[in-house]
């Protein structure tokens, strides 16, 4: 063949050499596992976003959509729990809370750090906390100390310039879990969630 269209992970054998075509950046040498893992995380995130986009076409149930979005974000980033938190005036409300087994979390409000939430709402910017109990900004917060939080990642929900709330992901077993690539994936999920919430507000179904 003189010409062929390549897809992700296609392999071409040239004599004793095998070439692998990848749409993602791969590690430059053996042992650089983090780069490869990051690429795999991005690919998982894209797949989950695609699956979620298909769900958008067949359901208008806001709660089901938010829970499905959290399930995808948790799996794509390695978190073990996730929350959609809405801003209600000066107060906050947990609208959806899920764990790694795709179950609804009971008593969700007591599993969150008020100080981390307040920081993201105030700055309107995504945030990674690599190890909350050692973080200089948050380690003195009572919620962080009581919960013994490890890795936390948040992204604001902004639609049309309006701050609607945030997505909060956490893992209480692994420190330094999240990296900038994982935050990029979460930010894309947050954009989808903000659009869902904005449409729900326009239809007065939220």
PDB file of C-alpha atoms in Angstrom:
ATOM      1  CA  UNK A   1       0.000   0.000   0.000  1.00  0.00           C
ATOM      2  CA  UNK A   2       1.298   3.409  -0.868  1.00  0.00           C
ATOM      3  CA  UNK A   3      -1.162   5.215   1.413  1.00  0.00           C
ATOM      4  CA  UNK A   4      -3.267   4.264   4.457  1.00  0.00           C
ATOM      5  CA  UNK A   5      -5.123   6.039   7.233  1.00  0.00           C
ATOM      6  CA  UNK A   6      -3.657   5.346  10.683  1.00  0.00           C
ATOM      7  CA  UNK A   7      -5.662   5.089  13.909  1.00  0.00           C
ATOM      8  CA  UNK A   8      -4.487   5.304  17.510  1.00  0.00           C
ATOM      9  CA  UNK A   9      -2.284   2.305  18.514  1.00  0.00           C
ATOM     10  CA  UNK A  10      -1.928   1.004  14.928  1.00  0.00           C
ATOM     11  CA  UNK A  11       1.287  -1.002  14.489  1.00  0.00           C
ATOM     12  CA  UNK A  12       3.496  -1.217  11.402  1.00  0.00           C
ATOM     13  CA  UNK A  13       6.193  -3.894  11.052  1.00  0.00           C
ATOM     14  CA  UNK A  14       9.310  -2.876   9.104  1.00  0.00           C
ATOM     15  CA  UNK A  15      11.716  -5.802   9.123  1.00  0.00           C
ATOM     16  CA  UNK A  16      12.677  -6.341  12.745  1.00  0.00           C
ATOM     17  CA  UNK A  17      11.352  -2.954  13.833  1.00  0.00           C
ATOM     18  CA  UNK A  18       7.783  -2.367  14.956  1.00  0.00           C
ATOM     19  CA  UNK A  19       6.399   1.173  14.806  1.00  0.00           C
ATOM     20  CA  UNK A  20       3.436   2.197  16.947  1.00  0.00           C
ATOM     21  CA  UNK A  21       1.291   5.166  15.941  1.00  0.00           C
ATOM     22  CA  UNK A  22      -0.071   7.104  18.935  1.00  0.00           C
ATOM     23  CA  UNK A  23      -2.231  10.216  19.200  1.00  0.00           C
ATOM     24  CA  UNK A  24      -0.821  10.830  22.673  1.00  0.00           C
ATOM     25  CA  UNK A  25       2.631  11.710  23.968  1.00  0.00           C
ATOM     26  CA  UNK A  26       4.436   8.612  25.199  1.00  0.00           C
ATOM     27  CA  UNK A  27       7.301   8.229  27.641  1.00  0.00           C
ATOM     28  CA  UNK A  28      10.684   8.910  26.049  1.00  0.00           C
ATOM     29  CA  UNK A  29      12.427   6.037  27.781  1.00  0.00           C
ATOM     30  CA  UNK A  30      11.677   3.034  29.984  1.00  0.00           C
ATOM     31  CA  UNK A  31      11.066   4.075  33.572  1.00  0.00           C
ATOM     32  CA  UNK A  32       9.268   7.317  32.682  1.00  0.00           C
ATOM     33  CA  UNK A  33       6.004   5.831  33.765  1.00  0.00           C
ATOM     34  CA  UNK A  34       4.306   9.044  34.784  1.00  0.00           C
ATOM     35  CA  UNK A  35       4.231  10.437  31.236  1.00  0.00           C
ATOM     36  CA  UNK A  36       2.660   7.261  29.858  1.00  0.00           C
ATOM     37  CA  UNK A  37       0.159   7.089  32.701  1.00  0.00           C
ATOM     38  CA  UNK A  38      -0.792  10.706  32.102  1.00  0.00           C
ATOM     39  CA  UNK A  39      -1.409   9.978  28.429  1.00  0.00           C
ATOM     40  CA  UNK A  40      -3.579   6.999  29.344  1.00  0.00           C
ATOM     41  CA  UNK A  41      -5.532   9.183  31.779  1.00  0.00           C
ATOM     42  CA  UNK A  42      -6.185  11.708  29.016  1.00  0.00           C
ATOM     43  CA  UNK A  43      -7.386   8.973  26.676  1.00  0.00           C
ATOM     44  CA  UNK A  44      -9.681   7.571  29.382  1.00  0.00           C
ATOM     45  CA  UNK A  45     -11.023  11.063  29.975  1.00  0.00           C
ATOM     46  CA  UNK A  46     -11.806  11.533  26.294  1.00  0.00           C
ATOM     47  CA  UNK A  47     -13.598   8.184  26.167  1.00  0.00           C
ATOM     48  CA  UNK A  48     -15.670   9.047  29.226  1.00  0.00           C
ATOM     49  CA  UNK A  49     -16.560  12.422  27.759  1.00  0.00           C
ATOM     50  CA  UNK A  50     -17.664  10.735  24.546  1.00  0.00           C
ATOM     51  CA  UNK A  51     -19.840   8.293  26.504  1.00  0.00           C
ATOM     52  CA  UNK A  52     -21.302  11.153  28.481  1.00  0.00           C
ATOM     53  CA  UNK A  53     -22.071  13.122  25.305  1.00  0.00           C
ATOM     54  CA  UNK A  54     -24.069  10.143  24.044  1.00  0.00           C
ATOM     55  CA  UNK A  55     -26.024  10.086  27.317  1.00  0.00           C
ATOM     56  CA  UNK A  56     -26.853  13.772  26.846  1.00  0.00           C
ATOM     57  CA  UNK A  57     -28.699  12.877  23.660  1.00  0.00           C
ATOM     58  CA  UNK A  58     -31.075  10.404  25.319  1.00  0.00           C
ATOM     59  CA  UNK A  59     -31.891  11.858  28.750  1.00  0.00           C
ATOM     60  CA  UNK A  60     -32.933  15.189  30.225  1.00  0.00           C
ATOM     61  CA  UNK A  61     -32.838  13.996  33.827  1.00  0.00           C
ATOM     62  CA  UNK A  62     -30.497  16.548  35.427  1.00  0.00           C
ATOM     63  CA  UNK A  63     -29.707  14.387  38.476  1.00  0.00           C
ATOM     64  CA  UNK A  64     -28.879  11.340  36.329  1.00  0.00           C
ATOM     65  CA  UNK A  65     -26.673  13.460  34.083  1.00  0.00           C
ATOM     66  CA  UNK A  66     -24.728  14.959  36.981  1.00  0.00           C
ATOM     67  CA  UNK A  67     -24.214  11.541  38.572  1.00  0.00           C
ATOM     68  CA  UNK A  68     -23.096  10.077  35.240  1.00  0.00           C
ATOM     69  CA  UNK A  69     -20.697  12.970  34.762  1.00  0.00           C
ATOM     70  CA  UNK A  70     -19.208  12.417  38.234  1.00  0.00           C
ATOM     71  CA  UNK A  71     -18.809   8.677  37.571  1.00  0.00           C
ATOM     72  CA  UNK A  72     -16.861   9.455  34.401  1.00  0.00           C
ATOM     73  CA  UNK A  73     -14.678  12.091  36.067  1.00  0.00           C
ATOM     74  CA  UNK A  74     -13.865   9.781  38.993  1.00  0.00           C
ATOM     75  CA  UNK A  75     -12.822   6.935  36.705  1.00  0.00           C
ATOM     76  CA  UNK A  76     -10.809   9.184  34.389  1.00  0.00           C
ATOM     77  CA  UNK A  77      -8.777  10.855  37.154  1.00  0.00           C
ATOM     78  CA  UNK A  78      -8.269   8.094  39.746  1.00  0.00           C
ATOM     79  CA  UNK A  79     -10.368   9.824  42.411  1.00  0.00           C
ATOM     80  CA  UNK A  80     -12.371   7.677  44.822  1.00  0.00           C
ATOM     81  CA  UNK A  81     -15.184  10.180  45.361  1.00  0.00           C
ATOM     82  CA  UNK A  82     -16.685  13.195  43.643  1.00  0.00           C
ATOM     83  CA  UNK A  83     -19.225  15.925  44.320  1.00  0.00           C
ATOM     84  CA  UNK A  84     -21.191  18.514  42.371  1.00  0.00           C
ATOM     85  CA  UNK A  85     -21.661  21.495  44.680  1.00  0.00           C
ATOM     86  CA  UNK A  86     -24.051  24.315  43.803  1.00  0.00           C
ATOM     87  CA  UNK A  87     -23.834  27.907  44.966  1.00  0.00           C
ATOM     88  CA  UNK A  88     -27.105  29.071  46.536  1.00  0.00           C
ATOM     89  CA  UNK A  89     -26.610  32.735  47.355  1.00  0.00           C
ATOM     90  CA  UNK A  90     -23.919  32.741  50.040  1.00  0.00           C
ATOM     91  CA  UNK A  91     -24.503  29.067  50.898  1.00  0.00           C
ATOM     92  CA  UNK A  92     -23.568  25.829  49.126  1.00  0.00           C
ATOM     93  CA  UNK A  93     -25.566  22.680  48.400  1.00  0.00           C
ATOM     94  CA  UNK A  94     -24.268  19.212  47.500  1.00  0.00           C
ATOM     95  CA  UNK A  95     -26.337  18.299  44.454  1.00  0.00           C
ATOM     96  CA  UNK A  96     -24.622  14.993  43.607  1.00  0.00           C
ATOM     97  CA  UNK A  97     -22.137  12.800  45.488  1.00  0.00           C
ATOM     98  CA  UNK A  98     -20.648   9.578  44.106  1.00  0.00           C
ATOM     99  CA  UNK A  99     -17.984   7.045  44.998  1.00  0.00           C
ATOM    100  CA  UNK A 100     -15.714   4.791  42.953  1.00  0.00           C
ATOM    101  CA  UNK A 101     -18.367   2.051  42.866  1.00  0.00           C
ATOM    102  CA  UNK A 102     -20.810   4.485  41.214  1.00  0.00           C
ATOM    103  CA  UNK A 103     -22.934   4.661  44.339  1.00  0.00           C
ATOM    104  CA  UNK A 104     -24.490   7.748  45.901  1.00  0.00           C
ATOM    105  CA  UNK A 105     -22.549   8.838  48.986  1.00  0.00           C
ATOM    106  CA  UNK A 106     -24.571   9.387  52.160  1.00  0.00           C
ATOM    107  CA  UNK A 107     -23.764  12.297  54.480  1.00  0.00           C
ATOM    108  CA  UNK A 108     -21.768  13.932  51.703  1.00  0.00           C
ATOM    109  CA  UNK A 109     -21.495  17.384  53.260  1.00  0.00           C
ATOM    110  CA  UNK A 110     -19.313  16.013  56.079  1.00  0.00           C
ATOM    111  CA  UNK A 111     -16.736  14.621  53.636  1.00  0.00           C
ATOM    112  CA  UNK A 112     -15.791  18.002  52.157  1.00  0.00           C
ATOM    113  CA  UNK A 113     -13.302  20.703  53.075  1.00  0.00           C
ATOM    114  CA  UNK A 114     -15.055  24.052  53.526  1.00  0.00           C
ATOM    115  CA  UNK A 115     -11.774  25.933  53.184  1.00  0.00           C
ATOM    116  CA  UNK A 116     -10.873  24.334  49.837  1.00  0.00           C
ATOM    117  CA  UNK A 117     -14.385  24.965  48.506  1.00  0.00           C
ATOM    118  CA  UNK A 118     -14.261  28.596  49.644  1.00  0.00           C
ATOM    119  CA  UNK A 119     -10.889  29.112  47.929  1.00  0.00           C
ATOM    120  CA  UNK A 120     -12.141  27.819  44.567  1.00  0.00           C
ATOM    121  CA  UNK A 121     -15.377  29.821  44.745  1.00  0.00           C
ATOM    122  CA  UNK A 122     -13.475  32.976  45.648  1.00  0.00           C
ATOM    123  CA  UNK A 123     -10.799  32.610  42.953  1.00  0.00           C
ATOM    124  CA  UNK A 124     -13.043  31.052  40.276  1.00  0.00           C
ATOM    125  CA  UNK A 125     -10.009  29.015  39.263  1.00  0.00           C
ATOM    126  CA  UNK A 126      -9.287  25.242  39.227  1.00  0.00           C
ATOM    127  CA  UNK A 127      -7.176  23.979  42.100  1.00  0.00           C
ATOM    128  CA  UNK A 128      -5.073  20.927  42.966  1.00  0.00           C
ATOM    129  CA  UNK A 129      -4.181  20.171  46.587  1.00  0.00           C
ATOM    130  CA  UNK A 130      -1.493  17.488  46.456  1.00  0.00           C
ATOM    131  CA  UNK A 131      -1.502  16.591  50.151  1.00  0.00           C
ATOM    132  CA  UNK A 132      -4.043  18.585  52.113  1.00  0.00           C
ATOM    133  CA  UNK A 133      -2.730  17.691  55.580  1.00  0.00           C
ATOM    134  CA  UNK A 134       0.705  19.115  54.674  1.00  0.00           C
ATOM    135  CA  UNK A 135      -0.451  21.992  52.465  1.00  0.00           C
ATOM    136  CA  UNK A 136       0.601  25.371  53.872  1.00  0.00           C
ATOM    137  CA  UNK A 137      -2.729  26.979  52.932  1.00  0.00           C
ATOM    138  CA  UNK A 138      -5.082  24.295  54.225  1.00  0.00           C
ATOM    139  CA  UNK A 139      -3.336  22.125  56.823  1.00  0.00           C
ATOM    140  CA  UNK A 140      -4.654  24.259  59.704  1.00  0.00           C
ATOM    141  CA  UNK A 141      -8.264  24.071  58.492  1.00  0.00           C
ATOM    142  CA  UNK A 142     -10.371  21.995  60.875  1.00  0.00           C
ATOM    143  CA  UNK A 143     -12.112  20.154  58.008  1.00  0.00           C
ATOM    144  CA  UNK A 144      -8.764  19.085  56.524  1.00  0.00           C
ATOM    145  CA  UNK A 145      -7.403  17.958  59.895  1.00  0.00           C
ATOM    146  CA  UNK A 146     -10.553  16.075  60.876  1.00  0.00           C
ATOM    147  CA  UNK A 147     -10.995  14.340  57.528  1.00  0.00           C
ATOM    148  CA  UNK A 148      -7.251  13.645  57.043  1.00  0.00           C
ATOM    149  CA  UNK A 149      -7.588  14.584  53.390  1.00  0.00           C
ATOM    150  CA  UNK A 150      -4.909  13.575  50.898  1.00  0.00           C
ATOM    151  CA  UNK A 151      -5.428  14.512  47.243  1.00  0.00           C
ATOM    152  CA  UNK A 152      -8.126  17.013  46.306  1.00  0.00           C
ATOM    153  CA  UNK A 153      -8.935  18.621  42.967  1.00  0.00           C
ATOM    154  CA  UNK A 154     -11.659  21.179  42.206  1.00  0.00           C
ATOM    155  CA  UNK A 155     -12.897  23.086  39.177  1.00  0.00           C
ATOM    156  CA  UNK A 156     -15.487  25.901  39.183  1.00  0.00           C
ATOM    157  CA  UNK A 157     -18.742  25.603  37.263  1.00  0.00           C
ATOM    158  CA  UNK A 158     -19.042  28.771  35.189  1.00  0.00           C
ATOM    159  CA  UNK A 159     -21.603  29.383  32.447  1.00  0.00           C
ATOM    160  CA  UNK A 160     -22.190  32.704  30.722  1.00  0.00           C
ATOM    161  CA  UNK A 161     -19.882  34.369  33.249  1.00  0.00           C
ATOM    162  CA  UNK A 162     -22.026  33.165  36.170  1.00  0.00           C
ATOM    163  CA  UNK A 163     -20.501  31.045  38.930  1.00  0.00           C
ATOM    164  CA  UNK A 164     -22.877  28.133  39.557  1.00  0.00           C
ATOM    165  CA  UNK A 165     -20.750  26.031  41.899  1.00  0.00           C
ATOM    166  CA  UNK A 166     -17.884  23.564  41.524  1.00  0.00           C
ATOM    167  CA  UNK A 167     -16.866  19.945  41.002  1.00  0.00           C
ATOM    168  CA  UNK A 168     -14.843  18.472  43.866  1.00  0.00           C
ATOM    169  CA  UNK A 169     -12.863  15.231  43.480  1.00  0.00           C
ATOM    170  CA  UNK A 170     -10.876  13.547  46.216  1.00  0.00           C
ATOM    171  CA  UNK A 171      -8.825  10.534  47.141  1.00  0.00           C
ATOM    172  CA  UNK A 172      -8.204  10.000  50.850  1.00  0.00           C
ATOM    173  CA  UNK A 173      -5.735   7.142  50.381  1.00  0.00           C
ATOM    174  CA  UNK A 174      -3.160   8.507  47.911  1.00  0.00           C
ATOM    175  CA  UNK A 175      -1.260  11.796  48.214  1.00  0.00           C
ATOM    176  CA  UNK A 176       0.032  13.681  45.144  1.00  0.00           C
ATOM    177  CA  UNK A 177      -2.409  11.770  42.941  1.00  0.00           C
ATOM    178  CA  UNK A 178      -3.616  14.569  40.685  1.00  0.00           C
ATOM    179  CA  UNK A 179      -1.496  16.453  38.158  1.00  0.00           C
ATOM    180  CA  UNK A 180      -2.151  19.306  35.673  1.00  0.00           C
ATOM    181  CA  UNK A 181      -3.329  16.841  33.006  1.00  0.00           C
ATOM    182  CA  UNK A 182      -5.920  15.404  35.387  1.00  0.00           C
ATOM    183  CA  UNK A 183      -7.019  18.953  36.173  1.00  0.00           C
ATOM    184  CA  UNK A 184      -7.433  19.624  32.443  1.00  0.00           C
ATOM    185  CA  UNK A 185      -9.695  16.564  32.197  1.00  0.00           C
ATOM    186  CA  UNK A 186     -11.718  17.720  35.212  1.00  0.00           C
ATOM    187  CA  UNK A 187     -12.051  21.227  33.742  1.00  0.00           C
ATOM    188  CA  UNK A 188     -13.626  19.779  30.592  1.00  0.00           C
ATOM    189  CA  UNK A 189     -16.075  17.765  32.697  1.00  0.00           C
ATOM    190  CA  UNK A 190     -16.825  20.953  34.669  1.00  0.00           C
ATOM    191  CA  UNK A 191     -17.662  22.793  31.447  1.00  0.00           C
ATOM    192  CA  UNK A 192     -20.172  20.069  30.565  1.00  0.00           C
ATOM    193  CA  UNK A 193     -21.688  20.186  34.056  1.00  0.00           C
ATOM    194  CA  UNK A 194     -22.018  23.990  33.918  1.00  0.00           C
ATOM    195  CA  UNK A 195     -23.910  23.763  30.624  1.00  0.00           C
ATOM    196  CA  UNK A 196     -26.269  21.141  32.068  1.00  0.00           C
ATOM    197  CA  UNK A 197     -26.942  23.306  35.114  1.00  0.00           C
ATOM    198  CA  UNK A 198     -27.398  26.440  33.040  1.00  0.00           C
ATOM    199  CA  UNK A 199     -29.971  24.730  30.811  1.00  0.00           C
ATOM    200  CA  UNK A 200     -31.749  23.376  33.882  1.00  0.00           C
ATOM    201  CA  UNK A 201     -31.930  26.867  35.385  1.00  0.00           C
ATOM    202  CA  UNK A 202     -33.342  28.267  32.133  1.00  0.00           C
ATOM    203  CA  UNK A 203     -36.000  25.550  32.149  1.00  0.00           C
ATOM    204  CA  UNK A 204     -36.553  26.033  35.901  1.00  0.00           C
ATOM    205  CA  UNK A 205     -35.973  22.340  36.580  1.00  0.00           C
ATOM    206  CA  UNK A 206     -33.031  22.716  38.963  1.00  0.00           C
TER     207      UNK A 206
END
